[in-house]
mmCIF file of C-alpha atoms in Angstrom:
data_model
loop_
_atom_site.group_PDB
_atom_site.id
_atom_site.type_symbol
_atom_site.label_atom_id
_atom_site.label_comp_id
_atom_site.label_asym_id
_atom_site.label_seq_id
_atom_site.Cartn_x
_atom_site.Cartn_y
_atom_site.Cartn_z
ATOM 1 C CA GLY N 1 0.000 0.000 0.000
ATOM 2 C CA ALA N 2 0.898 3.657 -0.146
ATOM 3 C CA GLY N 3 1.436 3.956 3.581
ATOM 4 C CA VAL N 4 1.613 1.884 6.745
ATOM 5 C CA SER N 5 -1.867 0.809 7.722
ATOM 6 C CA GLN N 6 -2.854 -0.167 11.254
ATOM 7 C CA SER N 7 -6.103 -1.559 12.537
ATOM 8 C CA PRO N 8 -8.097 -1.020 14.566
ATOM 9 C CA SER N 9 -7.442 2.680 15.095
ATOM 10 C CA ASN N 10 -9.049 2.511 18.527
ATOM 11 C CA LYS N 11 -9.664 -0.440 20.815
ATOM 12 C CA VAL N 12 -11.323 -0.464 24.200
ATOM 13 C CA THR N 13 -11.108 -3.778 25.989
ATOM 14 C CA GLU N 14 -11.830 -5.176 29.401
ATOM 15 C CA LYS N 15 -9.001 -6.155 31.677
ATOM 16 C CA GLY N 16 -8.121 -9.800 31.188
ATOM 17 C CA LYS N 17 -9.222 -10.004 27.550
ATOM 18 C CA ASP N 18 -6.872 -10.732 24.645
ATOM 19 C CA VAL N 19 -6.371 -8.234 21.820
ATOM 20 C CA GLU N 20 -4.813 -8.417 18.383
ATOM 21 C CA LEU N 21 -3.350 -5.394 16.646
ATOM 22 C CA ARG N 22 -2.632 -5.504 12.953
ATOM 23 C CA CYS N 23 -0.028 -3.731 10.836
ATOM 24 C CA ASP N 24 0.200 -3.702 7.056
ATOM 25 C CA PRO N 25 3.551 -2.164 6.048
ATOM 26 C CA ILE N 26 4.506 -0.393 2.858
ATOM 27 C CA SER N 27 4.856 -2.887 0.032
ATOM 28 C CA GLY N 28 8.487 -3.896 -0.421
ATOM 29 C CA HIS N 29 9.620 -2.781 3.032
ATOM 30 C CA THR N 30 11.519 -5.669 4.561
ATOM 31 C CA ALA N 31 11.852 -4.237 8.065
ATOM 32 C CA LEU N 32 8.880 -3.781 10.396
ATOM 33 C CA TYR N 33 8.883 -2.356 13.919
ATOM 34 C CA TRP N 34 6.475 -2.155 16.825
ATOM 35 C CA TYR N 35 6.701 0.641 19.386
ATOM 36 C CA ARG N 36 4.313 1.886 22.007
ATOM 37 C CA GLN N 37 3.823 5.374 23.327
ATOM 38 C CA SER N 38 2.152 6.203 26.593
ATOM 39 C CA LEU N 39 0.600 9.638 27.076
ATOM 40 C CA GLY N 40 3.265 12.336 27.061
ATOM 41 C CA GLN N 41 6.068 9.784 26.822
ATOM 42 C CA GLY N 42 8.619 8.828 24.220
ATOM 43 C CA LEU N 43 8.479 5.741 22.062
ATOM 44 C CA GLU N 44 9.213 2.414 23.733
ATOM 45 C CA PHE N 45 10.651 -0.291 21.477
ATOM 46 C CA LEU N 46 8.809 -3.609 21.524
ATOM 47 C CA ILE N 47 10.029 -5.801 18.647
ATOM 48 C CA TYR N 48 11.239 -5.641 15.082
ATOM 49 C CA PHE N 49 11.142 -7.987 12.120
ATOM 50 C CA GLN N 50 13.585 -8.480 9.314
ATOM 51 C CA GLY N 51 11.520 -10.375 6.797
ATOM 52 C CA ASN N 52 9.542 -12.887 8.839
ATOM 53 C CA SER N 53 12.100 -13.328 11.592
ATOM 54 C CA ALA N 54 12.374 -11.280 14.765
ATOM 55 C CA PRO N 55 16.068 -10.794 15.659
ATOM 56 C CA ASP N 56 15.257 -8.663 18.679
ATOM 57 C CA LYS N 57 12.323 -9.317 20.998
ATOM 58 C CA SER N 58 14.003 -7.655 23.955
ATOM 59 C CA GLY N 59 11.427 -4.891 24.235
ATOM 60 C CA LEU N 60 8.397 -7.092 24.803
ATOM 61 C CA PRO N 61 7.297 -6.183 28.361
ATOM 62 C CA SER N 62 6.189 -9.673 29.391
ATOM 63 C CA ASP N 63 5.294 -13.084 28.026
ATOM 64 C CA ARG N 64 1.739 -11.811 27.559
ATOM 65 C CA PHE N 65 3.028 -9.996 24.475
ATOM 66 C CA SER N 66 3.818 -11.777 21.234
ATOM 67 C CA ALA N 67 4.098 -10.817 17.581
ATOM 68 C CA GLU N 68 4.383 -12.525 14.273
ATOM 69 C CA ARG N 69 4.846 -11.571 10.669
ATOM 70 C CA THR N 70 3.839 -13.703 7.733
ATOM 71 C CA GLY N 71 4.780 -13.539 4.071
ATOM 72 C CA GLY N 72 7.184 -10.709 4.805
ATOM 73 C CA SER N 73 4.199 -8.415 5.010
ATOM 74 C CA VAL N 74 1.401 -8.166 7.564
ATOM 75 C CA SER N 75 2.266 -8.340 11.254
ATOM 76 C CA THR N 76 0.058 -8.905 14.271
ATOM 77 C CA LEU N 77 0.867 -7.939 17.839
ATOM 78 C CA THR N 78 -1.085 -9.967 20.385
ATOM 79 C CA ILE N 79 -1.538 -9.011 24.006
ATOM 80 C CA GLN N 80 -3.018 -11.717 26.217
ATOM 81 C CA ARG N 81 -4.835 -11.093 29.493
ATOM 82 C CA THR N 82 -4.605 -7.324 29.059
ATOM 83 C CA GLN N 83 -3.807 -5.140 32.054
ATOM 84 C CA GLN N 84 -4.507 -1.460 32.592
ATOM 85 C CA GLU N 85 -0.814 -0.632 32.239
ATOM 86 C CA ASP N 86 -1.019 -1.924 28.654
ATOM 87 C CA SER N 87 -3.080 1.147 27.724
ATOM 88 C CA ALA N 88 -1.056 3.138 25.187
ATOM 89 C CA VAL N 89 -0.818 3.970 21.506
ATOM 90 C CA TYR N 90 0.797 1.095 19.648
ATOM 91 C CA LEU N 91 2.728 2.303 16.628
ATOM 92 C CA CYS N 92 3.919 0.188 13.755
ATOM 93 C CA ALA N 93 6.597 1.395 11.342
ATOM 94 C CA SER N 94 8.373 -0.017 8.337
ATOM 95 C CA SER N 95 11.542 0.783 6.426
ATOM 96 C CA ILE N 96 13.013 -0.398 3.167
ATOM 97 C CA GLU N 97 15.666 -2.378 4.934
ATOM 98 C CA VAL N 98 16.973 -2.686 8.438
ATOM 99 C CA ARG N 99 19.805 -0.186 8.113
ATOM 100 C CA ASP N 100 18.561 2.313 5.580
ATOM 101 C CA SER N 101 18.941 6.047 6.007
ATOM 102 C CA TYR N 102 15.370 7.009 5.249
ATOM 103 C CA GLY N 103 14.065 6.445 8.721
ATOM 104 C CA TYR N 104 10.824 4.820 9.608
ATOM 105 C CA THR N 105 7.426 5.387 8.053
ATOM 106 C CA PHE N 106 4.916 5.103 10.855
ATOM 107 C CA GLY N 107 1.300 4.070 10.750
ATOM 108 C CA SER N 108 -1.332 6.138 12.541
ATOM 109 C CA GLY N 109 -1.305 3.775 15.495
ATOM 110 C CA THR N 110 -3.810 1.812 17.526
ATOM 111 C CA ARG N 111 -4.984 3.520 20.680
ATOM 112 C CA LEU N 112 -5.563 0.740 23.210
ATOM 113 C CA THR N 113 -7.560 1.428 26.343
ATOM 114 C CA VAL N 114 -7.893 -1.299 28.952
ATOM 115 C CA VAL N 115 -10.768 -0.688 31.378
ATOM 116 C CA GLY C 1 22.277 0.454 26.373
ATOM 117 C CA GLN C 2 21.307 3.807 24.984
ATOM 118 C CA ASN C 3 20.505 6.936 26.979
ATOM 119 C CA ILE C 4 19.104 9.938 25.126
ATOM 120 C CA ASP C 5 18.431 13.360 26.615
ATOM 121 C CA GLN C 6 16.412 16.228 25.169
ATOM 122 C CA PRO C 7 14.827 19.289 26.760
ATOM 123 C CA THR C 8 11.190 18.661 27.607
ATOM 124 C CA GLU C 9 9.745 21.909 26.301
ATOM 125 C CA MET C 10 10.780 24.951 24.278
ATOM 126 C CA THR C 11 8.969 28.075 23.167
ATOM 127 C CA ALA C 12 9.873 30.299 20.243
ATOM 128 C CA THR C 13 8.380 33.094 18.175
ATOM 129 C CA GLU C 14 7.065 32.833 14.649
ATOM 130 C CA GLY C 15 9.770 33.780 12.151
ATOM 131 C CA ALA C 16 12.605 33.104 14.586
ATOM 132 C CA ILE C 17 15.244 30.339 14.708
ATOM 133 C CA VAL C 18 15.241 27.592 17.331
ATOM 134 C CA GLN C 19 17.809 24.913 18.138
ATOM 135 C CA ILE C 20 16.719 21.671 19.811
ATOM 136 C CA ASN C 21 19.567 19.735 21.387
ATOM 137 C CA CYS C 22 19.978 16.011 21.880
ATOM 138 C CA THR C 23 22.746 14.263 23.779
ATOM 139 C CA TYR C 24 23.248 10.536 23.844
ATOM 140 C CA GLN C 25 25.371 8.029 25.729
ATOM 141 C CA THR C 26 25.720 4.725 23.919
ATOM 142 C CA SER C 27 28.079 1.791 23.685
ATOM 143 C CA GLY C 28 28.321 2.411 19.941
ATOM 144 C CA PHE C 29 26.746 4.519 17.221
ATOM 145 C CA ASN C 30 25.026 3.696 13.953
ATOM 146 C CA GLY C 31 23.094 6.793 12.973
ATOM 147 C CA LEU C 32 20.858 9.430 14.516
ATOM 148 C CA PHE C 33 17.380 10.401 13.346
ATOM 149 C CA TRP C 34 15.073 13.324 14.026
ATOM 150 C CA TYR C 35 11.300 12.938 13.780
ATOM 151 C CA GLN C 36 8.448 15.427 14.062
ATOM 152 C CA GLN C 37 5.237 14.434 15.816
ATOM 153 C CA HIS C 38 2.152 16.628 15.846
ATOM 154 C CA ALA C 39 -0.283 16.059 18.693
ATOM 155 C CA GLY C 40 -2.376 12.960 18.124
ATOM 156 C CA GLU C 41 -0.456 11.945 15.030
ATOM 157 C CA ALA C 42 2.326 9.503 14.190
ATOM 158 C CA PRO C 43 5.947 10.667 13.991
ATOM 159 C CA THR C 44 7.293 11.623 10.572
ATOM 160 C CA PHE C 45 10.935 11.371 9.527
ATOM 161 C CA LEU C 46 12.862 14.648 9.279
ATOM 162 C CA SER C 47 16.577 13.886 9.045
ATOM 163 C CA TYR C 48 19.376 11.358 9.378
ATOM 164 C CA ASN C 49 23.012 11.911 10.388
ATOM 165 C CA VAL C 50 25.690 9.260 10.532
ATOM 166 C CA LEU C 51 28.809 11.388 9.876
ATOM 167 C CA ASP C 52 29.874 14.525 11.725
ATOM 168 C CA GLY C 53 28.624 17.800 10.364
ATOM 169 C CA LEU C 54 25.545 19.629 9.241
ATOM 170 C CA GLU C 55 22.817 18.265 6.978
ATOM 171 C CA GLU C 56 20.527 20.926 5.549
ATOM 172 C CA LYS C 57 17.028 20.356 4.249
ATOM 173 C CA GLY C 58 15.142 23.528 3.510
ATOM 174 C CA ARG C 59 14.181 25.261 6.761
ATOM 175 C CA PHE C 60 15.427 22.306 8.829
ATOM 176 C CA SER C 61 19.059 21.386 9.486
ATOM 177 C CA SER C 62 20.545 18.702 11.699
ATOM 178 C CA PHE C 63 24.033 18.606 13.148
ATOM 179 C CA LEU C 64 26.015 15.722 14.600
ATOM 180 C CA SER C 65 29.198 15.457 16.656
ATOM 181 C CA ARG C 66 29.969 11.803 17.353
ATOM 182 C CA SER C 67 32.914 12.572 19.634
ATOM 183 C CA LYS C 68 30.650 14.655 21.864
ATOM 184 C CA GLY C 69 27.579 12.431 21.611
ATOM 185 C CA TYR C 70 25.628 15.491 20.547
ATOM 186 C CA SER C 71 23.150 16.484 17.884
ATOM 187 C CA TYR C 72 20.879 19.413 17.299
ATOM 188 C CA LEU C 73 17.935 20.177 15.061
ATOM 189 C CA LEU C 74 17.802 23.740 13.779
ATOM 190 C CA LEU C 75 14.508 25.168 12.596
ATOM 191 C CA LYS C 76 14.608 28.476 10.708
ATOM 192 C CA GLU C 77 11.828 30.915 9.805
ATOM 193 C CA LEU C 78 9.525 29.268 12.297
ATOM 194 C CA GLN C 79 5.901 28.838 11.330
ATOM 195 C CA MET C 80 2.933 28.119 13.554
ATOM 196 C CA LYS C 81 2.643 24.664 12.006
ATOM 197 C CA ASP C 82 6.089 23.818 13.419
ATOM 198 C CA SER C 83 4.486 23.511 16.857
ATOM 199 C CA ALA C 84 5.002 19.816 17.541
ATOM 200 C CA SER C 85 7.105 17.341 19.467
ATOM 201 C CA TYR C 86 10.576 16.650 18.061
ATOM 202 C CA LEU C 87 12.039 13.226 18.742
ATOM 203 C CA CYS C 88 15.711 12.318 18.616
ATOM 204 C CA ALA C 89 16.439 8.628 17.958
ATOM 205 C CA VAL C 90 19.708 6.684 17.897
ATOM 206 C CA ARG C 91 19.995 3.462 15.960
ATOM 207 C CA ASP C 92 21.254 0.330 17.657
ATOM 208 C CA PRO C 93 24.998 0.045 16.960
ATOM 209 C CA ARG C 94 24.949 -3.699 16.464
ATOM 210 C CA THR C 95 25.473 -4.879 12.912
ATOM 211 C CA ASN C 96 22.200 -5.771 11.192
ATOM 212 C CA ALA C 97 20.157 -4.386 14.079
ATOM 213 C CA GLY C 98 17.546 -1.951 12.946
ATOM 214 C CA LYS C 99 15.861 -0.740 16.079
ATOM 215 C CA SER C 100 16.186 2.847 17.234
ATOM 216 C CA THR C 101 15.993 4.144 20.781
ATOM 217 C CA PHE C 102 13.972 7.331 21.086
ATOM 218 C CA GLY C 103 14.319 10.241 23.455
ATOM 219 C CA ASP C 104 11.198 11.466 25.230
ATOM 220 C CA GLY C 105 10.832 14.323 22.762
ATOM 221 C CA THR C 106 10.930 18.104 22.943
ATOM 222 C CA THR C 107 7.587 19.877 22.721
ATOM 223 C CA LEU C 108 8.036 23.066 20.725
ATOM 224 C CA THR C 109 5.430 25.808 20.941
ATOM 225 C CA VAL C 110 5.595 28.538 18.322
ATOM 226 C CA LYS C 111 3.896 31.785 19.354
ATOM 227 C CA PRO C 112 2.774 34.638 17.086
#
């Protein structure tokens, strides 16, 4: 697609429920990244993919968080048994390759609210 | 690890010049990025520096000194639409690692 597409744009869920966030990167971008941003805070790295593999999962906050990418394209971030501290904007970004100089292109994010 | 420091807030006047500083302490270096983020929107890429010196792009310029662990973003001829948060990000120094560590951002308010 022309840009990075994320869905849903907003998600309100009850504590303890599972949620799935989807990211569709720019066609041809091999690198895909997940970050989250809490209100008034900077971006917190979660995980990135190079193709379908995830060389660095160090940012995932707990084992309730997991992510996968299939076909070198769409990625899903799954949060199990959501907690209130999971409330944040989850941003997905892609880049042509892992070490390019063009920076990330971000999607508009998914605003997750856990009540 | 990476530690990145930026001022939290800055205010400037329309038409003026403002410099937003970023200092970083890392075990290595593989490039520094600046992003602009308007309230409620996703960040957008502004600039990339990997060698020392100044990179100019229209009204925006970015400077890097690797020996000092220091960068700045210079905005000239400020416009009201430049009111936004400016994020400094340093790329992981490990070979083939793509992730960037972001500072908390500097909120710039441009006043008439």
